Short mmCIF file of C-alpha atoms in Angstrom, two decimals:
data_model
loop_
_atom_site.label_atom_id
_atom_site.label_comp_id
_atom_site.label_asym_id
_atom_site.label_seq_id
_atom_site.Cartn_x
_atom_site.Cartn_y
_atom_site.Cartn_z
CA MET A 1 -17.46 0.27 16.09
CA MET A 2 -19.62 3.45 15.42
CA GLN A 3 -19.88 4.68 11.87
CA ARG A 4 -18.55 8.13 11.19
CA TYR A 5 -19.42 10.83 8.81
CA PHE A 6 -17.95 14.02 7.81
CA ILE A 7 -20.64 16.96 8.20
CA ARG A 8 -20.13 20.35 6.40
CA GLU A 9 -19.69 23.53 8.57
CA GLU A 10 -23.26 24.93 7.67
CA ASP A 11 -24.86 21.64 8.96
CA TRP A 12 -23.85 22.49 12.35
CA GLN A 13 -26.17 24.44 14.65
CA GLY A 14 -24.91 24.37 18.43
CA ASP A 15 -25.52 20.57 19.39
CA LYS A 16 -27.74 20.00 16.43
CA VAL A 17 -26.28 18.43 13.31
CA ARG A 18 -28.12 18.02 10.14
CA VAL A 19 -26.81 14.98 7.72
CA THR A 20 -27.79 15.16 4.12
CA GLY A 21 -27.00 14.01 0.79
CA ASP A 22 -25.40 10.50 0.22
CA ASP A 23 -24.77 10.05 3.92
CA VAL A 24 -28.51 9.75 4.51
CA HIS A 25 -28.83 6.87 2.10
CA HIS A 26 -25.89 5.30 3.86
CA ILE A 27 -27.34 5.59 7.40
CA THR A 28 -30.94 4.43 6.53
CA ARG A 29 -30.26 2.01 3.62
CA VAL A 30 -26.75 0.55 4.11
CA MET A 31 -26.43 0.60 7.84
CA ARG A 32 -30.18 0.37 8.45
CA MET A 33 -29.96 2.83 11.59
CA LYS A 34 -33.22 4.09 13.28
CA GLU A 35 -33.84 6.90 15.76
CA GLY A 36 -31.83 6.50 19.06
CA ASN A 37 -29.09 4.93 17.22
CA GLU A 38 -25.70 6.69 17.42
CA ILE A 39 -23.26 7.78 15.00
CA ILE A 40 -19.98 9.78 15.01
CA CYS A 41 -20.00 13.14 13.28
CA ASN A 42 -16.99 14.99 12.36
CA HIS A 43 -16.60 18.78 12.29
CA PRO A 44 -14.28 20.23 9.46
CA SER A 45 -12.37 21.56 12.39
CA GLY A 46 -11.20 17.95 13.19
CA LYS A 47 -13.44 17.83 16.31
CA ALA A 48 -15.64 14.69 16.45
CA ALA A 49 -18.93 14.21 18.71
CA SER A 50 -21.10 10.88 19.29
CA CYS A 51 -24.44 11.86 18.23
CA VAL A 52 -27.92 10.31 18.74
CA ILE A 53 -30.22 10.24 15.83
CA GLU A 54 -33.41 12.13 16.69
CA SER A 55 -35.41 11.89 13.46
CA ILE A 56 -35.19 10.41 10.05
CA SER A 57 -36.63 12.05 6.88
CA PRO A 58 -36.05 10.91 3.41
CA ASP A 59 -33.44 13.73 2.73
CA VAL A 60 -32.29 14.67 6.32
CA VAL A 61 -30.85 12.79 9.42
CA GLN A 62 -31.24 15.12 12.34
CA CYS A 63 -28.90 14.42 15.07
CA GLU A 64 -27.92 15.77 18.65
CA VAL A 65 -24.31 15.80 20.12
CA SER A 66 -24.32 13.51 23.01
CA GLU A 67 -20.37 13.71 23.85
CA TRP A 68 -17.49 15.38 22.33
CA LEU A 69 -14.62 12.80 21.64
CA GLU A 70 -11.05 13.37 22.71
CA GLY A 71 -9.01 11.24 20.31
CA ASN A 72 -6.94 12.40 17.30
CA SER A 73 -5.63 10.03 14.73
CA GLU A 74 -3.99 12.66 12.49
CA LEU A 75 -0.36 12.08 11.33
CA PRO A 76 1.95 14.36 13.58
CA VAL A 77 3.50 15.63 10.49
CA GLU A 78 1.73 16.83 7.43
CA VAL A 79 2.28 15.10 4.37
CA SER A 80 1.48 16.27 0.76
CA ILE A 81 1.68 13.78 -1.97
CA VAL A 82 2.14 15.20 -5.50
CA GLN A 83 1.11 12.19 -7.53
CA ALA A 84 1.70 12.12 -11.27
CA LEU A 85 -1.31 10.95 -13.53
CA GLY A 86 -1.05 7.34 -14.33
CA LYS A 87 -3.22 4.69 -16.19
CA GLY A 88 -6.29 3.22 -15.03
CA ASP A 89 -7.51 3.84 -11.49
CA LYS A 90 -3.89 4.29 -9.90
CA LEU A 91 -4.88 7.58 -8.57
CA GLU A 92 -7.96 6.37 -6.89
CA THR A 93 -5.86 3.46 -5.30
CA VAL A 94 -3.29 6.23 -4.01
CA VAL A 95 -6.06 8.47 -2.62
CA GLN A 96 -8.21 5.60 -0.91
CA LYS A 97 -5.11 3.98 0.87
CA GLY A 98 -3.21 7.15 1.17
CA THR A 99 -5.90 8.63 3.21
CA GLU A 100 -6.23 5.60 5.09
CA MET A 101 -2.48 6.12 5.88
CA GLY A 102 -2.76 9.60 6.87
CA ALA A 103 -1.95 12.00 3.86
CA ALA A 104 -2.98 15.56 4.33
CA TYR A 105 -3.05 16.73 0.70
CA PHE A 106 -3.15 15.06 -2.66
CA TYR A 107 -1.88 17.28 -5.76
CA PRO A 108 -2.41 15.33 -9.09
CA TYR A 109 0.12 16.50 -11.57
CA GLN A 110 0.60 16.29 -15.29
CA ALA A 111 4.11 14.77 -15.76
CA ASP A 112 6.41 14.88 -18.68
CA ARG A 113 6.04 11.08 -19.22
CA SER A 114 2.26 10.67 -17.92
CA VAL A 115 0.86 8.56 -20.45
CA VAL A 116 -2.69 9.90 -19.74
CA LYS A 117 -3.80 13.56 -20.16
CA TRP A 118 -6.81 15.05 -18.16
CA ASP A 119 -8.53 17.70 -20.12
CA MET A 120 -10.55 20.50 -18.17
CA LYS A 121 -13.55 18.42 -18.23
CA LYS A 122 -12.29 15.31 -17.43
CA SER A 123 -10.12 16.61 -14.63
CA SER A 124 -13.27 18.34 -12.79
CA LYS A 125 -15.19 14.79 -12.94
CA LYS A 126 -11.94 13.05 -11.70
CA VAL A 127 -11.24 15.28 -9.05
CA GLU A 128 -14.80 15.13 -7.90
CA ARG A 129 -14.58 11.37 -7.71
CA LEU A 130 -11.17 11.44 -5.83
CA ARG A 131 -12.82 13.94 -3.16
CA LYS A 132 -15.67 11.42 -2.66
CA ILE A 133 -13.14 8.42 -2.33
CA ALA A 134 -10.99 10.52 0.34
CA LYS A 135 -14.42 11.52 2.26
CA GLU A 136 -15.29 7.79 2.15
CA ALA A 137 -11.88 6.36 3.21
CA SER A 138 -11.73 9.31 5.97
CA GLU A 139 -14.98 7.90 7.48
CA GLN A 140 -13.68 4.16 7.19
CA SER A 141 -10.38 4.77 8.78
CA HIS A 142 -11.59 7.37 11.62
CA ARG A 143 -9.62 10.22 10.29
CA ASN A 144 -10.25 13.45 12.05
CA VAL A 145 -10.21 15.37 8.90
CA ILE A 146 -10.44 14.74 5.16
CA PRO A 147 -7.44 15.21 3.03
CA GLY A 148 -7.64 17.99 0.33
CA ILE A 149 -7.39 17.17 -3.14
CA SER A 150 -6.23 19.84 -5.73
CA ASP A 151 -7.18 20.15 -9.31
CA VAL A 152 -4.66 18.96 -11.77
CA GLN A 153 -1.49 21.05 -12.00
CA SER A 154 1.78 21.36 -13.79
CA MET A 155 5.13 20.68 -12.02
CA GLU A 156 5.96 24.51 -12.03
CA GLN A 157 2.62 25.42 -10.59
CA ILE A 158 3.22 23.10 -7.51
CA LEU A 159 7.11 24.33 -7.37
CA GLU A 160 5.87 27.76 -6.84
CA HIS A 161 4.74 27.13 -3.44
CA SER A 162 7.18 24.53 -2.46
CA SER A 163 8.95 27.09 -0.11
CA ASP A 164 6.05 26.50 2.28
CA TYR A 165 7.43 23.16 3.26
CA ASP A 166 10.13 21.87 6.00
CA LEU A 167 11.12 18.98 3.75
CA LYS A 168 10.86 18.46 0.11
CA ILE A 169 11.71 15.18 -1.36
CA PHE A 170 11.13 12.90 -4.53
CA ALA A 171 11.08 9.27 -5.04
CA TYR A 172 13.74 8.69 -7.67
CA GLU A 173 13.90 5.20 -9.01
CA ASP A 174 17.62 5.25 -9.80
CA GLU A 175 18.32 5.89 -6.07
CA ALA A 176 16.93 2.51 -5.38
CA ARG A 177 19.86 0.98 -7.14
CA THR A 178 22.93 2.79 -6.00
CA GLU A 179 24.91 2.29 -2.94
CA GLN A 180 25.19 5.82 -1.93
CA PHE A 181 21.60 6.54 -1.48
CA HIS A 182 19.98 9.32 0.32
CA SER A 183 18.59 7.89 3.43
CA LEU A 184 14.95 8.06 4.00
CA SER A 185 14.94 7.83 7.69
CA ASP A 186 17.69 10.70 7.87
CA ALA A 187 15.14 12.81 5.89
CA ILE A 188 12.09 11.83 7.71
CA ALA A 189 13.69 11.90 11.17
CA SER A 190 14.67 15.50 10.58
CA LEU A 191 11.27 16.66 10.88
CA ASP A 192 9.50 17.80 14.21
CA SER A 193 5.69 17.43 14.87
CA GLY A 194 3.74 20.13 13.42
CA GLN A 195 6.16 20.40 10.37
CA ARG A 196 5.22 19.79 6.78
CA MET A 197 6.78 17.68 4.02
CA ILE A 198 6.14 17.34 0.38
CA VAL A 199 6.68 14.41 -1.99
CA PHE A 200 6.73 14.00 -5.64
CA ILE A 201 6.04 10.52 -7.20
CA GLY A 202 6.75 10.09 -10.93
CA PRO A 203 4.68 8.41 -13.50
CA GLU A 204 5.29 4.68 -14.90
CA GLY A 205 8.20 5.94 -16.95
CA GLY A 206 9.82 7.75 -14.30
CA PHE A 207 10.67 11.53 -14.08
CA SER A 208 12.24 13.35 -17.45
CA ASP A 209 15.68 14.67 -16.94
CA ASN A 210 14.10 18.14 -17.30
CA GLU A 211 11.83 17.42 -14.36
CA VAL A 212 14.64 15.97 -12.33
CA GLN A 213 16.52 19.37 -12.91
CA LYS A 214 13.61 21.46 -11.94
CA LEU A 215 13.13 19.44 -8.58
CA ASN A 216 17.07 19.70 -7.89
CA ASP A 217 16.89 23.51 -8.44
CA SER A 218 13.96 23.86 -6.32
CA GLY A 219 15.81 22.30 -3.26
CA PHE A 220 14.11 18.82 -3.62
CA ILE A 221 16.39 15.76 -2.61
CA SER A 222 15.93 12.43 -4.19
CA VAL A 223 15.45 9.75 -1.65
CA ARG A 224 15.13 5.93 -2.15
CA LEU A 225 12.04 4.02 -1.02
CA GLY A 226 13.97 0.86 -0.05
CA PRO A 227 15.94 -1.28 -2.29
CA ARG A 228 13.13 -2.70 -4.68
CA ILE A 229 11.45 -0.71 -7.42
CA LEU A 230 7.85 0.08 -6.56
CA ARG A 231 5.08 0.80 -8.82
CA MET A 232 4.04 4.44 -9.09
CA GLU A 233 0.87 3.66 -6.70
CA THR A 234 2.91 1.79 -4.17
CA ALA A 235 5.49 4.39 -3.54
CA PRO A 236 3.38 7.30 -1.68
CA LEU A 237 1.82 4.18 0.50
CA TYR A 238 5.47 3.02 1.42
CA LEU A 239 6.28 6.54 2.26
CA LEU A 240 3.42 7.11 4.38
CA ALA A 241 3.88 3.95 6.32
CA CYS A 242 7.40 4.99 7.06
CA VAL A 243 6.34 8.44 8.34
CA SER A 244 3.72 6.70 10.51
CA TYR A 245 6.10 4.16 11.89
CA GLN A 246 8.65 6.86 12.64
CA PHE A 247 6.18 9.48 14.26
CA GLU A 248 3.64 7.12 15.70
CA GLU A 249 5.05 3.79 16.41
CA MET A 250 8.65 4.18 17.36
CA ARG A 251 9.26 4.87 20.93
CA MET B 1 16.59 -0.66 -17.00
CA MET B 2 16.93 -4.13 -18.06
CA GLN B 3 14.01 -6.54 -18.01
CA ARG B 4 14.09 -9.15 -15.57
CA TYR B 5 12.62 -12.88 -15.93
CA PHE B 6 12.61 -15.72 -13.62
CA ILE B 7 13.73 -19.04 -15.17
CA ARG B 8 13.00 -22.42 -14.03
CA GLU B 9 15.77 -24.60 -12.81
CA GLU B 10 15.69 -26.93 -15.42
CA ASP B 11 16.00 -24.34 -18.13
CA TRP B 12 19.77 -23.55 -16.92
CA GLN B 13 22.32 -25.59 -18.46
CA GLY B 14 26.01 -24.12 -17.43
CA ASP B 15 25.78 -20.61 -19.04
CA LYS B 16 22.98 -21.52 -21.48
CA VAL B 17 19.40 -20.25 -20.42
CA ARG B 18 16.19 -21.34 -22.13
CA VAL B 19 13.36 -18.89 -21.85
CA THR B 20 10.13 -20.46 -22.43
CA GLY B 21 6.18 -19.97 -21.89
CA ASP B 22 4.70 -16.49 -21.51
CA ASP B 23 8.03 -14.84 -21.24
CA VAL B 24 8.73 -15.52 -24.96
CA HIS B 25 5.73 -13.46 -25.94
CA HIS B 26 6.83 -10.75 -23.42
CA ILE B 27 10.47 -10.67 -24.70
CA THR B 28 9.31 -10.71 -28.33
CA ARG B 29 6.24 -8.92 -28.35
CA VAL B 30 6.03 -6.48 -25.49
CA MET B 31 9.57 -5.64 -25.21
CA ARG B 32 10.22 -6.13 -29.21
CA MET B 33 13.73 -7.25 -28.30
CA LYS B 34 15.98 -8.96 -30.87
CA GLU B 35 19.32 -11.13 -31.06
CA GLY B 36 21.84 -9.27 -29.48
CA ASN B 37 19.80 -7.51 -26.88
CA GLU B 38 20.25 -8.18 -23.11
CA ILE B 39 17.90 -9.29 -20.26
CA ILE B 40 18.43 -10.30 -16.58
CA CYS B 41 17.74 -13.88 -15.83
CA ASN B 42 16.97 -14.90 -12.01
CA HIS B 43 17.90 -18.31 -11.14
CA PRO B 44 15.60 -19.99 -8.38
CA SER B 45 18.47 -19.96 -5.93
CA GLY B 46 18.27 -16.19 -5.84
CA LYS B 47 21.40 -15.55 -8.07
CA ALA B 48 20.98 -13.29 -11.18
CA ALA B 49 22.70 -12.84 -14.25
CA SER B 50 22.87 -10.47 -17.49
CA CYS B 51 22.14 -12.59 -20.46
CA VAL B 52 22.68 -11.91 -24.15
CA ILE B 53 19.83 -13.18 -26.53
CA GLU B 54 21.39 -15.73 -28.84
CA SER B 55 18.48 -16.96 -30.91
CA ILE B 56 14.51 -16.31 -30.93
CA SER B 57 12.03 -18.99 -32.25
CA PRO B 58 8.45 -18.78 -31.55
CA ASP B 59 8.53 -21.01 -28.41
CA VAL B 60 12.14 -20.39 -27.12
CA VAL B 61 14.27 -17.46 -26.60
CA GLN B 62 17.91 -19.03 -26.12
CA CYS B 63 20.31 -16.77 -24.16
CA GLU B 64 23.88 -17.01 -22.74
CA VAL B 65 25.11 -15.51 -19.35
CA SER B 66 27.25 -12.53 -20.11
CA GLU B 67 27.93 -11.60 -16.27
CA TRP B 68 26.42 -12.81 -12.84
CA LEU B 69 25.22 -9.91 -10.79
CA GLU B 70 25.91 -9.31 -7.25
CA GLY B 71 23.10 -7.24 -5.90
CA ASN B 72 20.37 -8.44 -3.41
CA SER B 73 17.16 -6.75 -2.90
CA GLU B 74 15.46 -9.27 -0.74
CA LEU B 75 14.21 -8.06 2.93
CA PRO B 76 16.93 -9.06 5.55
CA VAL B 77 13.90 -10.59 7.74
CA GLU B 78 11.53 -13.14 6.15
CA VAL B 79 7.99 -12.01 6.47
CA SER B 80 5.00 -14.46 6.03
CA ILE B 81 1.84 -12.77 5.37
CA VAL B 82 -1.44 -14.78 6.28
CA GLN B 83 -4.07 -13.08 4.81
CA ALA B 84 -7.92 -13.79 5.18
CA LEU B 85 -10.08 -14.20 1.93
CA GLY B 86 -11.75 -10.94 0.98
CA LYS B 87 -14.10 -9.62 -1.72
CA GLY B 88 -13.11 -8.75 -4.98
CA ASP B 89 -9.54 -8.62 -6.14
CA LYS B 90 -8.17 -7.62 -2.54
CA LEU B 91 -5.93 -10.74 -2.47
CA GLU B 92 -4.57 -9.78 -6.03
CA THR B 93 -3.71 -6.40 -4.59
CA VAL B 94 -2.17 -7.81 -1.74
CA VAL B 95 0.20 -10.16 -3.42
CA GLN B 96 1.27 -7.70 -6.00
CA LYS B 97 2.11 -4.91 -3.76
CA GLY B 98 3.33 -7.10 -0.96
CA THR B 99 5.68 -8.71 -3.47
CA GLU B 100 6.83 -5.24 -4.32
CA MET B 101 7.34 -4.52 -0.73
CA GLY B 102 9.51 -7.59 0.04
CA ALA B 103 7.14 -10.50 1.48
CA ALA B 104 8.56 -13.94 1.23
CA TYR B 105 5.34 -16.06 1.41
CA PHE B 106 1.66 -15.50 1.28
CA TYR B 107 -0.85 -18.10 3.21
CA PRO B 108 -4.47 -17.14 1.87
CA TYR B 109 -6.89 -18.67 4.63
CA GLN B 110 -10.65 -19.17 5.29
CA ALA B 111 -11.40 -16.97 8.36
CA ASP B 112 -14.47 -17.31 10.44
CA ARG B 113 -16.03 -13.98 9.07
CA SER B 114 -14.38 -14.23 5.31
CA VAL B 115 -17.59 -13.42 3.22
CA VAL B 116 -16.41 -15.46 0.26
CA LYS B 117 -15.35 -19.21 0.37
CA TRP B 118 -13.10 -20.79 -2.20
CA ASP B 119 -13.93 -24.31 -3.03
CA MET B 120 -11.15 -26.72 -4.21
CA LYS B 121 -11.82 -25.77 -7.90
CA LYS B 122 -12.13 -22.09 -7.41
CA SER B 123 -9.06 -22.41 -4.89
CA SER B 124 -6.54 -23.94 -7.47
CA LYS B 125 -7.66 -21.36 -10.29
CA LYS B 126 -7.26 -18.41 -7.68
CA VAL B 127 -3.67 -19.58 -6.37
CA GLU B 128 -2.42 -20.15 -10.09
CA ARG B 129 -3.29 -16.42 -10.99
CA LEU B 130 -1.95 -15.19 -7.75
CA ARG B 131 1.47 -17.19 -8.46
CA LYS B 132 1.58 -15.34 -11.80
CA ILE B 133 0.99 -12.13 -10.30
CA ALA B 134 3.90 -12.63 -7.60
CA LYS B 135 6.16 -13.47 -10.50
CA GLU B 136 5.34 -10.51 -12.58
CA ALA B 137 5.60 -8.28 -9.58
CA SER B 138 8.82 -10.05 -8.70
CA GLU B 139 10.21 -9.29 -12.29
CA GLN B 140 8.91 -5.47 -12.26
CA SER B 141 10.45 -4.78 -8.75
CA HIS B 142 13.81 -6.35 -9.21
CA ARG B 143 13.41 -9.14 -6.60
CA ASN B 144 16.13 -11.92 -6.43
CA VAL B 145 13.24 -14.55 -5.51
CA ILE B 146 9.51 -14.97 -6.32
CA PRO B 147 7.37 -15.02 -3.11
CA GLY B 148 5.85 -18.57 -2.30
CA ILE B 149 1.96 -18.68 -2.02
CA SER B 150 0.20 -21.55 -0.54
CA ASP B 151 -3.28 -23.08 -1.12
CA VAL B 152 -5.95 -21.56 1.04
CA GLN B 153 -5.76 -23.29 4.35
CA SER B 154 -7.62 -22.99 7.61
CA MET B 155 -6.13 -20.98 10.56
CA GLU B 156 -5.51 -24.28 12.42
CA GLN B 157 -3.45 -25.74 9.62
CA ILE B 158 -1.37 -22.64 9.74
CA LEU B 159 -0.92 -22.52 13.39
CA GLU B 160 0.37 -25.98 13.58
CA HIS B 161 3.70 -24.55 11.87
CA SER B 162 4.01 -21.35 13.61
CA SER B 163 6.49 -22.53 16.03
CA ASP B 164 9.00 -22.31 13.09
CA TYR B 165 8.85 -18.23 13.42
CA ASP B 166 10.81 -16.07 15.61
CA LEU B 167 7.94 -13.27 15.67
CA LYS B 168 4.46 -13.92 15.73
CA ILE B 169 1.90 -11.22 15.40
CA PHE B 170 -1.55 -10.23 14.39
CA ALA B 171 -3.12 -7.10 13.42
CA TYR B 172 -6.15 -6.48 15.52
CA GLU B 173 -8.30 -3.58 14.92
CA ASP B 174 -9.05 -3.00 18.63
CA GLU B 175 -5.47 -2.48 19.25
CA ALA B 176 -5.63 0.67 17.02
CA ARG B 177 -8.09 2.20 19.62
CA THR B 178 -6.36 1.68 22.93
CA GLU B 179 -3.73 3.93 24.64
CA GLN B 180 -1.83 0.88 25.86
CA PHE B 181 -1.04 -0.85 22.56
CA HIS B 182 1.68 -3.32 21.81
CA SER B 183 4.40 -1.31 19.92
CA LEU B 184 4.85 -2.72 16.50
CA SER B 185 8.44 -1.11 16.46
CA ASP B 186 9.29 -3.04 19.66
CA ALA B 187 8.07 -6.31 17.99
CA ILE B 188 9.92 -5.67 14.64
CA ALA B 189 12.95 -4.29 16.37
CA SER B 190 13.39 -7.45 18.43
CA LEU B 191 14.24 -9.44 15.33
CA ASP B 192 17.85 -10.15 13.68
CA SER B 193 18.66 -10.26 10.20
CA GLY B 194 17.97 -13.90 8.80
CA GLN B 195 15.12 -14.40 11.35
CA ARG B 196 11.42 -15.07 10.45
CA MET B 197 8.17 -13.46 11.30
CA ILE B 198 4.54 -14.13 10.52
CA VAL B 199 1.61 -11.93 10.80
CA PHE B 200 -2.17 -12.85 10.48
CA ILE B 201 -4.52 -10.14 8.81
CA GLY B 202 -8.19 -10.54 9.38
CA PRO B 203 -11.09 -10.26 6.99
CA GLU B 204 -13.63 -7.17 6.50
CA GLY B 205 -15.16 -8.15 9.73
CA GLY B 206 -12.29 -8.51 11.67
CA PHE B 207 -10.99 -11.64 13.64
CA SER B 208 -14.02 -13.70 15.51
CA ASP B 209 -13.53 -13.84 19.54
CA ASN B 210 -12.67 -17.57 18.83
CA GLU B 211 -9.88 -16.85 16.22
CA VAL B 212 -8.39 -14.32 18.89
CA GLN B 213 -8.42 -17.00 21.41
CA LYS B 214 -6.68 -19.48 19.16
CA LEU B 215 -3.93 -16.90 18.22
CA ASN B 216 -3.29 -15.94 21.64
CA ASP B 217 -3.15 -19.52 22.71
CA SER B 218 -0.47 -20.00 20.01
CA GLY B 219 1.70 -17.11 21.12
CA PHE B 220 0.74 -14.45 18.68
CA ILE B 221 0.69 -10.99 20.07
CA SER B 222 -1.72 -8.43 18.84
CA VAL B 223 -0.24 -5.19 17.46
CA ARG B 224 -1.60 -2.01 16.14
CA LEU B 225 -0.59 -0.68 12.57
CA GLY B 226 -0.63 2.84 13.36
CA PRO B 227 -3.84 4.78 14.99
CA ARG B 228 -6.06 4.67 12.08
CA ILE B 229 -8.10 1.51 10.80
CA LEU B 230 -6.75 0.13 7.79
CA ARG B 231 -8.69 -1.90 5.39
CA MET B 232 -7.65 -5.71 5.04
CA GLU B 233 -5.47 -5.15 1.99
CA THR B 234 -3.75 -2.01 3.09
CA ALA B 235 -2.64 -3.38 6.56
CA PRO B 236 0.01 -5.96 5.07
CA LEU B 237 1.45 -3.20 2.90
CA TYR B 238 1.86 -0.64 6.13
CA LEU B 239 3.45 -3.57 8.01
CA LEU B 240 5.94 -4.46 5.08
CA ALA B 241 6.82 -0.94 4.65
CA CYS B 242 7.63 -0.50 8.44
CA VAL B 243 9.61 -3.74 8.31
CA SER B 244 11.60 -2.51 5.29
CA TYR B 245 12.31 1.05 6.81
CA GLN B 246 13.60 -0.74 10.19
CA PHE B 247 16.04 -2.91 8.28
CA GLU B 248 16.69 -1.26 5.09
CA GLU B 249 16.32 2.46 5.52
CA MET B 250 17.14 3.15 9.23
CA ARG B 251 20.99 3.58 10.18
#
C-alpha cells in the first residue's frame, strides 16, 4: 500500500508537488524511497494524487502528479469531539484513534472536574503535538483530510457555537445505568449525510451538575454509549465506530 | 457509584464474602473505606451483590451480602478476539478497552508477521499481566464477568476449535479498499442472542498469504471495518462497538 502525505496548499504548483519538513525524513530514511518511487499526496481540499518522486535533496522531495485518485474515505456525517482534559496521554489516544475512526474536529476543553490544567504555554505545546498526531494518523489511515484541533476552551466558549450543529449530545455515565435511556441509534440515525454532530465527553470524574445543566439548557441530549461504563478515552471511540457502522457499513 | 470487585468462588460462604489480595489495598488505601461502607462483589457465575464491610484486617476485608443485584451488562453475543502479538503495549490496550466494550475472550497469537515473539517465560508473565488488566477493567466498567485470556497460541491451535463458533470473520486490510466488500453489518446481524463469534485481527504488517489461505479454508470470511485503515489495536475496538450498537443500542 502506498504511503500517504498531507501537503500544504502552497507546496502545490499545478502538477508539481514539493514535500518538505519531517516528511522528507520519513520518505528518505524511514521508507528509504528513491527517485521514480511513488507516494500519495493529499491536497488540503481533500483531493489526493499518486505522485512520482522526481528528485530528492536534503530538504525537499520534488514530485509530479501521475494520477488523481477518486476514492473518499471520509465519514458521511461530520463528527466533532469535545473532550475534557484528562490525565496522562489520554487526549493523544483520543486524537490518534479518533482520527483513524473518522472524526472531523477535536475540541479539548477544561471541565469543572478535569484533574489537569493547561496554562497558555502548556496548551500551545500540547495542541501542536496533537496536530502532529492527527496528521500522522490521517496518513496511516488513508483519510482525505486531517481533522482540526482547536486550542483548549471552556464549555461556554464551545456552547456559543453549538447552534451550528444538527445533533448535539453528551455521554452521561448515569444514562448507562437507567432502563429509560435515550437511544444512541435514534439520535445518530436521525442525521442525513452532510449533516454535523457534536458530542461532549466528560473527564474521569464525570460532568458536574452545573455542566449538565448548561448542556441541557443549550439543547444537548444525554445518551448512553452501551450499558457498560466506558473510560473517558474509550467513549469517543465507541461513538465514532457506531457512526461509521450506521452510515458506512449498514445497508 | 459503588466500587466493584471480582471475588473468587472459594471466598464466598453463604452470605459472607472474604476479600483478599490486592483488593484489600484498593479498598483500604485507595478508596479509604471503613467498616459499614458498601461495595459490590461479583461472583464468578456473573451474579453480583451489594455488600457491607464488617471488619478490616491487614490481609482480609470481611463483608456480608446486603442485597443481590439484578442488572446484567454483558453483550448478548459472545465475542472472542484473536489478536496478533504486536509492538509495545498494544495488547494491553486491546484487553483494557476491549473489556470495557464487552469482549468475552482474548486469544493472543503469534502471527507470521508479528514483529515480537513471546517465549514461554515471557508469555506467562505477559498473560498474567493481561489478566490483571482484564480484572481491573471489568470492575471499572461494571461487567458481570471477567473476560478470559488464553496463553499465546499459533493460528493452527486456534483454528482447531473454530467450529464451535456461529460466525467466523477476519479483518482484512485489503477489504477496506475494494468496492465489493463483505458487509460487517450483514455478518453481525446474522447472529442471534446467545450465539458466539470469533474474529482474527492481524499484526502491523497484516496477515501473510498463507494465513489468509488457512482462514479461508477454515470457513472464515474477511470483512472490512469501515473504509479507513485501522491500526491493529483499534480494529477490535471498532468491531466490539459495532456489535454493541447492533445488539444493545439499535431498536
